[in-house]
CSV table of C-alpha atoms and ligand atoms in Angstrom, one decimal:
chain,number,residue,atom,x,y,z
A,22,MET,CA,-23.0,-48.4,-26.4
A,23,ASN,CA,-19.4,-47.6,-25.7
A,24,PRO,CA,-18.7,-44.5,-27.8
A,25,HIS,CA,-15.0,-45.3,-28.0
A,26,ASP,CA,-15.7,-48.5,-30.0
A,27,SER,CA,-17.3,-46.9,-33.1
A,28,GLN,CA,-15.3,-46.2,-36.2
A,29,ARG,CA,-16.4,-42.6,-36.6
A,30,PRO,CA,-15.7,-40.2,-33.8
A,31,PRO,CA,-18.5,-40.3,-31.2
A,32,SER,CA,-20.9,-37.5,-30.9
A,33,VAL,CA,-20.1,-34.9,-28.3
A,34,ASP,CA,-23.4,-35.7,-26.6
A,35,ALA,CA,-22.9,-39.4,-26.5
A,36,LEU,CA,-19.4,-39.1,-25.1
A,37,ALA,CA,-20.6,-36.6,-22.4
A,38,ARG,CA,-23.4,-39.0,-21.4
A,39,ASP,CA,-20.8,-41.8,-21.2
A,40,LEU,CA,-18.6,-39.7,-19.0
A,41,ALA,CA,-21.5,-39.0,-16.6
A,42,VAL,CA,-21.3,-42.7,-15.6
A,43,ARG,CA,-17.9,-42.2,-14.0
A,44,HIS,CA,-17.7,-38.5,-13.2
A,45,ASP,CA,-20.1,-36.6,-10.9
A,46,LEU,CA,-19.9,-33.3,-12.8
A,47,PRO,CA,-22.5,-31.0,-14.4
A,48,HIS,CA,-23.5,-32.0,-17.9
A,49,ALA,CA,-22.2,-28.8,-19.4
A,50,VAL,CA,-18.7,-29.5,-18.0
A,51,LEU,CA,-18.7,-33.0,-19.4
A,52,VAL,CA,-19.8,-31.6,-22.8
A,53,ASP,CA,-16.8,-29.3,-22.7
A,54,CYS,CA,-14.5,-32.2,-21.8
A,55,ALA,CA,-16.0,-34.3,-24.6
A,56,ARG,CA,-15.8,-31.5,-27.2
A,57,SER,CA,-12.1,-30.8,-26.3
A,58,ALA,CA,-11.1,-34.4,-26.5
A,59,ILE,CA,-12.9,-35.0,-29.8
A,60,ALA,CA,-11.5,-31.8,-31.3
A,61,ALA,CA,-8.0,-33.0,-30.4
A,62,GLY,CA,-8.7,-36.2,-32.2
A,63,ASN,CA,-8.6,-38.3,-29.0
A,64,PRO,CA,-12.0,-39.0,-27.6
A,65,ALA,CA,-10.6,-41.4,-25.1
A,66,ASP,CA,-8.8,-38.5,-23.4
A,67,ALA,CA,-12.2,-37.1,-22.3
A,68,ASP,CA,-12.0,-39.1,-19.1
A,69,ARG,CA,-8.7,-37.6,-18.1
A,70,LEU,CA,-10.0,-34.1,-18.8
A,71,ALA,CA,-13.1,-34.7,-16.6
A,72,ALA,CA,-10.9,-36.1,-13.8
A,73,GLU,CA,-8.6,-33.1,-14.1
A,74,PHE,CA,-11.5,-30.8,-13.9
A,75,HIS,CA,-12.7,-32.5,-10.8
A,76,THR,CA,-9.3,-32.3,-9.1
A,77,SER,CA,-9.2,-28.6,-10.0
A,78,LEU,CA,-12.3,-27.7,-7.9
A,79,LEU,CA,-11.8,-25.8,-4.7
A,80,ARG,CA,-11.8,-28.2,-1.8
A,81,ASP,CA,-10.6,-28.9,1.7
A,82,VAL,CA,-7.2,-30.3,2.4
A,83,VAL,CA,-5.2,-31.3,5.4
A,84,ASN,CA,-2.2,-28.9,5.6
A,85,ALA,CA,0.7,-31.1,6.8
A,86,THR,CA,3.3,-28.7,5.4
A,87,GLY,CA,4.2,-27.1,8.7
A,88,VAL,CA,3.5,-23.7,7.2
A,89,LEU,CA,0.6,-22.5,9.3
A,90,LEU,CA,-0.5,-19.6,7.1
A,91,HIS,CA,0.1,-21.2,3.7
A,92,THR,CA,-0.8,-18.7,1.0
A,93,ASN,CA,-1.5,-21.4,-1.6
A,94,LEU,CA,-3.7,-23.3,1.0
A,95,GLY,CA,-5.8,-20.2,1.8
A,96,ARG,CA,-3.7,-18.7,4.7
A,97,ALA,CA,-5.6,-18.7,8.1
A,98,PRO,CA,-8.1,-21.6,8.3
A,99,ILE,CA,-11.3,-20.5,9.9
A,100,ASN,CA,-14.4,-22.1,11.5
A,101,PHE,CA,-17.4,-20.9,9.6
A,102,SER,CA,-20.8,-22.2,8.7
A,103,ARG,CA,-24.2,-20.7,8.6
A,104,GLN,CA,-27.7,-21.4,7.5
A,105,ALA,CA,-29.4,-19.7,4.7
A,106,ARG,CA,-30.7,-16.5,6.2
A,107,SER,CA,-30.7,-12.8,5.7
A,108,SER,CA,-28.6,-10.6,8.0
A,109,THR,CA,-28.5,-7.1,9.3
A,110,LEU,CA,-25.7,-6.3,6.9
A,111,GLU,CA,-27.0,-2.9,6.2
A,112,PHE,CA,-30.0,-2.7,8.5
A,113,ASP,CA,-30.3,-1.0,11.8
A,114,LEU,CA,-32.5,-3.1,14.1
A,115,ALA,CA,-33.0,-0.2,16.6
A,116,THR,CA,-34.6,2.1,14.0
A,117,GLY,CA,-35.7,-0.3,11.3
A,118,GLU,CA,-33.8,2.0,8.8
A,119,ARG,CA,-30.9,1.4,6.6
A,120,GLY,CA,-27.6,0.9,8.5
A,121,SER,CA,-23.9,0.7,7.7
A,122,ARG,CA,-22.1,-2.5,7.0
A,123,GLN,CA,-18.9,-1.1,8.4
A,124,ARG,CA,-20.2,0.5,11.6
A,125,SER,CA,-20.2,-2.4,14.1
A,126,ILE,CA,-17.3,-4.4,12.6
A,127,GLY,CA,-15.3,-1.1,12.4
A,128,SER,CA,-15.9,-0.3,16.0
A,129,LEU,CA,-14.9,-3.8,17.1
A,130,ILE,CA,-11.7,-3.7,15.1
A,131,ALA,CA,-11.0,-0.1,16.4
A,132,ALA,CA,-11.4,-1.3,20.0
A,133,LEU,CA,-9.0,-4.2,19.3
A,134,CYS,CA,-6.3,-2.0,17.8
A,135,GLY,CA,-6.8,1.0,20.1
A,136,ALA,CA,-7.8,3.1,17.1
A,137,GLU,CA,-10.5,5.8,16.7
A,138,ALA,CA,-12.0,4.0,13.7
A,139,ALA,CA,-11.5,1.2,11.3
A,140,LEU,CA,-12.7,0.1,7.8
A,141,VAL,CA,-12.7,-3.4,6.3
A,142,VAL,CA,-12.0,-4.1,2.6
A,143,ASN,CA,-11.2,-7.1,0.5
A,144,ASN,CA,-7.6,-7.6,1.3
A,145,ASN,CA,-4.5,-5.6,2.4
A,146,ALA,CA,-3.6,-4.8,-1.2
A,147,ALA,CA,-7.0,-3.2,-1.5
A,148,ALA,CA,-6.5,-1.3,1.8
A,149,ILE,CA,-3.3,0.3,0.6
A,150,MET,CA,-4.9,1.1,-2.8
A,151,LEU,CA,-7.8,2.8,-1.1
A,152,VAL,CA,-5.7,4.7,1.4
A,153,LEU,CA,-3.4,6.0,-1.4
A,154,GLY,CA,-6.3,6.8,-3.7
A,155,ALA,CA,-8.4,8.6,-1.0
A,156,LEU,CA,-5.6,10.5,0.7
A,157,ALA,CA,-2.8,11.0,-1.9
A,158,ASP,CA,-4.4,11.1,-5.4
A,159,GLY,CA,-2.3,13.5,-7.5
A,160,ARG,CA,0.1,14.1,-4.6
A,161,ASP,CA,3.4,12.6,-3.4
A,162,VAL,CA,4.0,9.7,-1.1
A,163,ALA,CA,7.4,9.2,0.5
A,164,VAL,CA,8.7,5.6,0.7
A,165,SER,CA,12.0,4.4,1.9
A,166,ARG,CA,14.1,2.7,-0.8
A,167,GLY,CA,14.5,-0.2,1.6
A,168,GLU,CA,10.8,-0.6,1.8
A,169,SER,CA,9.9,-0.3,-1.9
A,170,VAL,CA,9.2,-4.0,-2.0
A,171,GLU,CA,7.4,-6.7,-3.9
A,172,ILE,CA,5.0,-8.7,-1.6
A,173,GLY,CA,4.0,-11.9,-3.3
A,174,GLY,CA,2.5,-12.4,-6.8
A,175,GLY,CA,2.9,-9.1,-8.5
A,176,PHE,CA,2.1,-6.7,-5.6
A,177,ARG,CA,4.9,-4.2,-6.0
A,178,ILE,CA,4.8,-0.9,-4.0
A,179,PRO,CA,5.9,1.3,-6.9
A,180,ASP,CA,3.2,-0.2,-9.2
A,181,VAL,CA,0.5,0.2,-6.5
A,182,LEU,CA,1.4,3.8,-6.0
A,183,GLU,CA,1.3,4.5,-9.7
A,184,GLN,CA,-2.1,2.7,-10.0
A,185,SER,CA,-3.6,4.8,-7.2
A,186,GLY,CA,-2.7,8.1,-8.8
A,187,ALA,CA,-0.2,9.0,-6.2
A,188,ARG,CA,3.4,9.7,-7.0
A,189,LEU,CA,6.2,7.8,-5.4
A,190,VAL,CA,9.1,9.8,-3.8
A,191,ASP,CA,12.0,7.5,-3.1
A,192,VAL,CA,13.7,8.3,0.2
A,193,GLY,CA,17.1,7.2,1.6
A,194,THR,CA,19.0,4.1,0.4
A,195,THR,CA,18.3,0.4,0.1
A,196,ASN,CA,20.0,-0.4,3.4
A,197,ARG,CA,19.7,2.8,5.4
A,198,THR,CA,17.0,5.4,5.6
A,199,ARG,CA,17.1,8.0,8.4
A,200,LEU,CA,14.6,10.6,9.6
A,201,ARG,CA,16.5,13.4,7.9
A,202,ASP,CA,16.0,11.6,4.5
A,203,TYR,CA,12.3,11.8,5.0
A,204,ALA,CA,12.6,15.4,6.3
A,205,LYS,CA,14.4,16.4,3.2
A,206,ALA,CA,11.7,14.9,1.0
A,207,VAL,CA,9.0,16.7,3.0
A,208,ASP,CA,10.8,20.0,3.0
A,209,SER,CA,11.7,20.0,-0.7
A,210,ARG,CA,9.8,22.5,-2.8
A,211,LYS,CA,9.6,20.0,-5.6
A,212,ASN,CA,7.4,17.7,-3.5
A,213,ASP,CA,3.9,17.8,-2.3
A,214,ILE,CA,4.1,15.0,0.3
A,215,ALA,CA,0.6,13.8,1.4
A,216,LEU,CA,1.7,10.7,3.3
A,217,LEU,CA,4.7,8.9,4.6
A,218,LEU,CA,4.2,5.3,3.8
A,219,LYS,CA,6.1,2.8,5.9
A,220,ILE,CA,5.9,-0.8,4.6
A,221,HIS,CA,6.9,-3.8,6.7
A,222,PRO,CA,9.3,-5.9,4.5
A,223,SER,CA,7.4,-9.0,5.6
A,224,ASN,CA,8.8,-11.7,3.3
A,225,PHE,CA,12.6,-11.1,3.6
A,226,SER,CA,15.1,-9.8,6.1
A,227,VAL,CA,18.2,-7.7,5.5
A,228,ASN,CA,21.1,-8.1,7.9
A,229,GLY,CA,24.2,-6.0,8.4
A,230,PHE,CA,24.6,-2.3,7.9
A,231,VAL,CA,20.9,-1.5,8.0
A,232,GLU,CA,18.8,1.2,9.5
A,233,GLU,CA,15.2,2.1,9.2
A,234,THR,CA,13.3,5.0,10.7
A,235,PRO,CA,10.7,4.0,13.2
A,236,VAL,CA,7.1,5.2,13.1
A,237,SER,CA,7.6,7.3,16.3
A,238,GLN,CA,10.3,9.4,14.5
A,239,LEU,CA,8.3,9.7,11.2
A,240,ALA,CA,5.3,11.0,13.2
A,241,THR,CA,7.3,14.1,14.2
A,242,LEU,CA,7.4,15.4,10.7
A,243,GLY,CA,3.8,16.7,10.6
A,244,VAL,CA,2.7,14.5,7.7
A,245,PRO,CA,0.3,11.6,8.3
A,246,VAL,CA,2.2,8.3,8.6
A,247,VAL,CA,0.6,5.2,7.1
A,248,ALA,CA,2.1,2.0,8.3
A,249,ASP,CA,1.5,-1.2,6.2
A,250,ILE,CA,2.3,-3.7,8.9
A,251,GLY,CA,1.1,-6.5,6.6
A,252,SER,CA,0.8,-9.5,8.9
A,253,GLY,CA,-1.9,-8.2,11.2
A,254,LEU,CA,-0.4,-8.9,14.6
A,255,ILE,CA,-3.0,-6.9,16.7
A,256,ASP,CA,-0.9,-6.3,19.8
A,257,GLU,CA,2.8,-7.1,20.3
A,258,THR,CA,2.3,-8.0,23.9
A,259,CYS,CA,-0.2,-10.7,22.9
A,260,PRO,CA,-2.4,-10.2,26.0
A,261,TRP,CA,-4.6,-13.2,24.8
A,262,LEU,CA,-1.7,-15.6,25.5
A,263,ASN,CA,-1.4,-15.1,29.3
A,264,GLY,CA,2.3,-15.3,29.0
A,265,PRO,CA,5.3,-13.6,27.3
A,266,THR,CA,5.2,-12.8,23.5
A,267,PRO,CA,6.5,-16.0,21.8
A,268,SER,CA,10.0,-15.6,20.4
A,269,TRP,CA,8.8,-16.3,16.8
A,270,LEU,CA,7.0,-13.0,16.9
A,271,ALA,CA,10.1,-11.0,17.7
A,272,GLY,CA,10.4,-7.9,15.6
A,273,GLU,CA,6.9,-8.3,14.1
A,274,PRO,CA,5.2,-4.9,14.0
A,275,ALA,CA,1.7,-4.7,15.7
A,276,ALA,CA,-1.3,-2.6,14.9
A,277,LYS,CA,-1.8,-1.2,18.4
A,278,GLN,CA,1.9,-0.2,19.0
A,279,ALA,CA,2.2,1.3,15.5
A,280,LEU,CA,-0.8,3.5,16.3
A,281,GLN,CA,0.5,4.3,19.8
A,282,ALA,CA,3.8,5.3,18.2
A,283,GLY,CA,2.0,7.9,16.1
A,284,ALA,CA,0.9,6.2,12.8
A,285,SER,CA,-2.2,7.9,11.6
A,286,LEU,CA,-3.3,4.7,9.9
A,287,VAL,CA,-2.2,1.1,9.9
A,288,THR,CA,-3.2,-1.4,7.2
A,289,PHE,CA,-3.0,-5.2,7.5
A,290,SER,CA,-4.4,-8.5,6.2
A,291,GLY,CA,-7.1,-10.2,8.2
A,292,ASP,CA,-6.0,-13.7,7.2
A,293,LYS,CA,-2.4,-13.7,8.4
A,294,LEU,CA,-1.4,-13.4,12.0
A,295,MET,CA,-4.9,-12.1,13.0
A,296,GLY,CA,-6.2,-15.5,12.0
A,297,GLY,CA,-9.4,-14.4,10.3
A,298,PRO,CA,-11.0,-14.5,6.8
A,299,GLN,CA,-9.4,-12.9,3.8
A,300,CYS,CA,-9.8,-9.2,4.2
A,301,GLY,CA,-7.9,-6.0,4.6
A,302,ILE,CA,-8.1,-3.7,7.5
A,303,ILE,CA,-7.5,0.1,7.7
A,304,ALA,CA,-7.4,1.4,11.3
A,305,GLY,CA,-6.5,4.7,12.9
A,306,ASN,CA,-7.5,8.4,12.6
A,307,ALA,CA,-11.3,8.8,12.3
A,308,ASP,CA,-11.1,11.7,9.8
A,309,LEU,CA,-8.8,9.8,7.5
A,310,ILE,CA,-10.9,6.7,7.8
A,311,ALA,CA,-14.0,8.8,6.9
A,312,LYS,CA,-12.2,10.1,3.8
A,313,CYS,CA,-11.4,6.5,2.8
A,314,SER,CA,-14.9,5.3,3.3
A,315,VAL,CA,-16.5,7.9,1.0
A,316,HIS,CA,-14.0,7.3,-1.8
A,317,PRO,CA,-15.7,5.6,-4.8
A,318,LEU,CA,-13.1,2.7,-4.5
A,319,ALA,CA,-14.5,1.9,-1.1
A,320,ARG,CA,-17.7,0.6,-2.6
A,321,ALA,CA,-15.8,-1.6,-5.1
A,322,LEU,CA,-13.5,-3.0,-2.4
A,323,ARG,CA,-16.1,-3.6,0.3
A,324,PRO,CA,-16.5,-7.0,2.0
A,325,GLY,CA,-19.6,-9.1,1.9
A,326,ALA,CA,-21.7,-10.4,4.8
A,327,LEU,CA,-19.8,-13.8,4.9
A,328,VAL,CA,-16.5,-12.0,5.5
A,329,ILE,CA,-17.9,-9.5,8.0
A,330,SER,CA,-19.6,-12.3,9.9
A,331,ALA,CA,-16.4,-14.4,10.1
A,332,LEU,CA,-14.3,-11.4,11.0
A,333,GLN,CA,-16.8,-10.4,13.7
A,334,ASP,CA,-16.4,-13.8,15.3
A,335,VAL,CA,-12.6,-13.4,15.3
A,336,ALA,CA,-12.8,-9.8,16.7
A,337,LEU,CA,-15.1,-11.0,19.5
A,338,ALA,CA,-12.7,-13.9,20.3
A,339,TYR,CA,-9.9,-11.4,20.7
A,340,LEU,CA,-11.9,-9.1,22.9
A,341,ASP,CA,-13.1,-12.1,25.0
A,342,LYS,CA,-9.6,-13.6,25.3
A,343,ARG,CA,-10.8,-16.8,23.6
A,344,VAL,CA,-8.0,-16.5,21.0
A,345,THR,CA,-6.1,-19.7,21.6
A,346,SER,CA,-9.3,-21.8,21.8
A,347,ASP,CA,-11.4,-20.2,19.1
A,348,ILE,CA,-9.0,-18.9,16.5
A,349,PRO,CA,-7.6,-21.9,14.6
A,350,PHE,CA,-4.3,-20.2,13.7
A,351,TRP,CA,-3.6,-19.3,17.3
A,352,ALA,CA,-4.6,-22.8,18.5
A,353,MET,CA,-2.1,-24.3,16.1
A,354,ALA,CA,0.6,-21.8,16.9
A,355,THR,CA,0.4,-22.3,20.7
A,356,THR,CA,-0.1,-26.1,20.9
A,357,THR,CA,2.8,-27.4,23.0
A,358,VAL,CA,5.4,-29.6,21.4
A,359,ASP,CA,4.6,-32.4,24.0
A,360,GLU,CA,1.0,-32.4,22.8
A,361,LEU,CA,2.1,-32.6,19.2
A,362,ARG,CA,4.4,-35.5,20.0
A,363,ILE,CA,1.6,-37.4,21.8
A,364,ARG,CA,-0.7,-37.0,18.7
A,365,ALA,CA,2.1,-38.0,16.3
A,366,GLN,CA,2.9,-41.1,18.4
A,367,ARG,CA,-0.7,-42.1,18.4
A,368,ILE,CA,-0.9,-41.7,14.6
A,369,VAL,CA,2.3,-43.7,14.1
A,370,ASP,CA,1.2,-46.5,16.4
A,371,ALA,CA,-2.3,-46.7,14.9
A,372,SER,CA,-1.0,-46.8,11.3
A,373,GLY,CA,2.2,-48.7,11.8
A,374,VAL,CA,3.9,-46.3,9.5
A,375,GLY,CA,6.5,-43.6,9.9
A,376,GLN,CA,8.6,-42.3,12.8
A,377,LEU,CA,8.7,-39.1,14.8
A,378,VAL,CA,11.1,-36.3,13.9
A,379,ASN,CA,11.6,-32.8,15.3
A,380,THR,CA,10.7,-30.1,12.8
A,381,ALA,CA,10.6,-26.3,12.6
A,382,ALA,CA,7.1,-25.1,11.6
A,383,LEU,CA,6.7,-21.7,10.0
A,384,PRO,CA,4.1,-19.0,10.7
A,385,GLY,CA,4.0,-18.4,6.9
A,386,ALA,CA,2.2,-16.0,4.6
A,387,GLY,CA,5.2,-13.7,4.6
A,388,SER,CA,4.9,-13.0,8.3
A,389,THR,CA,7.9,-13.2,10.6
A,390,PRO,CA,10.6,-13.9,8.0
A,391,GLY,CA,13.2,-16.2,9.4
A,392,ALA,CA,11.2,-17.2,12.5
A,393,SER,CA,10.1,-20.8,13.2
A,394,ILE,CA,8.1,-22.6,15.8
A,395,PRO,CA,9.4,-26.0,17.2
A,396,SER,CA,7.2,-28.8,16.1
A,397,VAL,CA,7.0,-32.6,15.6
A,398,GLY,CA,6.6,-34.4,12.3
A,399,ILE,CA,6.0,-37.9,11.1
A,400,ALA,CA,8.7,-39.0,8.6
A,401,VAL,CA,8.1,-41.8,6.0
A,402,ILE,CA,10.9,-43.0,3.8
A,403,GLY,CA,10.4,-42.0,0.1
A,404,ASN,CA,8.4,-39.3,-1.7
A,405,HIS,CA,4.7,-39.9,-1.3
A,406,LEU,CA,3.5,-36.4,-2.0
A,407,ALA,CA,1.5,-37.3,-5.1
A,408,THR,CA,-0.2,-40.3,-3.4
A,409,LEU,CA,-1.2,-38.1,-0.5
A,410,ARG,CA,-2.6,-35.4,-2.8
A,411,LYS,CA,-4.8,-38.0,-4.5
A,412,ARG,CA,-6.9,-38.8,-1.4
A,413,THR,CA,-10.5,-37.7,-1.2
A,414,LEU,CA,-9.4,-35.3,1.6
A,415,PRO,CA,-6.0,-34.5,0.1
A,416,VAL,CA,-3.0,-34.3,2.5
A,417,ILE,CA,-0.4,-31.8,1.6
A,418,ALA,CA,3.0,-32.7,3.0
A,419,ARG,CA,6.6,-31.9,2.1
A,420,VAL,CA,9.8,-33.9,1.3
A,421,VAL,CA,12.9,-33.4,3.4
A,422,GLU,CA,16.0,-35.3,2.4
A,423,SER,CA,14.0,-38.0,0.6
A,424,ASN,CA,11.6,-38.5,3.5
A,425,THR,CA,8.0,-37.5,3.3
A,426,VAL,CA,7.3,-35.4,6.4
A,427,LEU,CA,3.9,-34.6,7.8
A,428,ASP,CA,4.2,-31.7,10.3
A,429,MET,CA,1.7,-32.0,13.1
A,430,ARG,CA,1.6,-28.3,14.0
A,431,SER,CA,-0.4,-27.3,10.9
A,432,CYS,CA,-2.8,-30.3,11.2
A,433,PHE,CA,-5.9,-30.2,13.3
A,434,VAL,CA,-6.8,-32.9,15.9
A,435,HIS,CA,-10.0,-33.5,14.0
A,436,ASP,CA,-7.9,-34.7,11.1
A,437,ASP,CA,-5.7,-37.1,13.0
A,438,ASP,CA,-7.8,-40.1,11.9
A,439,GLU,CA,-7.5,-39.0,8.3
A,440,LEU,CA,-3.7,-38.9,8.8
A,441,ILE,CA,-3.8,-42.5,10.2
A,442,ALA,CA,-5.8,-43.6,7.1
A,443,ALA,CA,-3.5,-41.7,4.8
A,444,LEU,CA,-0.3,-43.3,6.3
A,445,LYS,CA,-1.9,-46.8,6.2
A,446,SER,CA,-2.6,-46.3,2.5
A,447,LEU,CA,1.1,-45.7,1.6
A,448,PRO,CA,2.9,-48.5,-0.2
A,449,THR,CA,5.7,-48.7,2.3
A,450,ARG,CA,3.9,-51.2,4.5
B,909,PLP,C1,0.7,-9.7,2.9
B,909,PLP,C2,1.1,-8.3,2.8
B,909,PLP,C3,0.4,-7.5,1.9
B,909,PLP,C4,-0.7,-8.0,1.0
B,909,PLP,O1,-1.8,-8.3,1.7
B,909,PLP,P1,-3.0,-9.1,1.0
B,909,PLP,O2,-4.0,-9.2,2.2
B,909,PLP,O3,-2.5,-10.4,0.5
B,909,PLP,O4,-3.5,-8.2,-0.1
B,909,PLP,C5,0.8,-6.1,1.8
B,909,PLP,N1,1.8,-5.6,2.6
B,909,PLP,C6,2.4,-6.4,3.4
B,909,PLP,C7,3.5,-5.8,4.3
B,909,PLP,C8,2.1,-7.8,3.6
B,909,PLP,O5,2.8,-8.5,4.4
């Protein structure tokens, strides 16, 4: 029976069973689609709702946007798979007793950053929240007016401070904040400054008559300095590259140097320039880290075994100098333009579609504002974004001056054959 043919509206159940022929979705989901369509007086629409639901499921894509850490596409891509097994998440193999989930990952991260200790939480927003809640609840935190910023979807420093129970003390001006502005705030009898919070304005840059106070100067005021470096560059000398620091990292603050300069704590994201899973890292002074880890929020913000395991792989890759081979972000970022050009040419030759263009890839995720990495793209006349998105393994590209451009730098070699198939399927042939 085709439920659409009957005079009366089909029953929800009959329509759901009919949808099951075409849509590989759980019965309960199909029932929902059927019910919504019937309620709207348009049972035939149930197919579209089911297709829409299927498209909305989380799945892998090929990131051909040229934005390496694309926040909407999950930032740093990671290699990760494991079998169903228990782990030593909170178990000490030496004693057979309960262990700490933070101890070993904390010491690996501390070693990486040159810190006394480190703590891993759900993301950098959580890291800042926890630091403020644990170290400045009911007290004042000095922030430069030039750094009182909004970082992506609704994360605004003044709001975060308010939420944490700390009070914001604005320091300096939008374009210039000097050491004496901070000193004035610290010395004022009206204030009870617990921390100086320095935030890297990671998603914009200000040019002209600007001045900020470096961590090394802030550290002279006798109040703990917390540096939110955001992007998670571990060491500005990039010792894992066996070469000079790439120019696209110029001006990017790094965890190791911020701590060396006197920051008591640094906070950063694990899934930006570090190249790991989504998490937030707090590293620095052991006493302050200990205060953070016993705060009730720490339990609510703690990472699970999947994240710790993936982050451990990344930390070990840094310590073993396997960064450019084993951390996908760094592999993408350091591939030579020649190599990208060879791959692009092979894809164009094999598909018979498109032509090579020079492009500027972006590190992304609000890191390194204004910086780009030379890259190679495949340009196809016309806007094919929607067609590319409809593939089983969707390809996310961008349109530049009425050409669809697939940037090779954010695509992995193991997807090159997918790109060939995707180009072959375009109607331009
Ligand atoms: C990205 C960023 C954040 C937010 O980090 P999440 O890991 O997304 O929570 C906070 N501060 C700075 C400076 C950032 O760049």
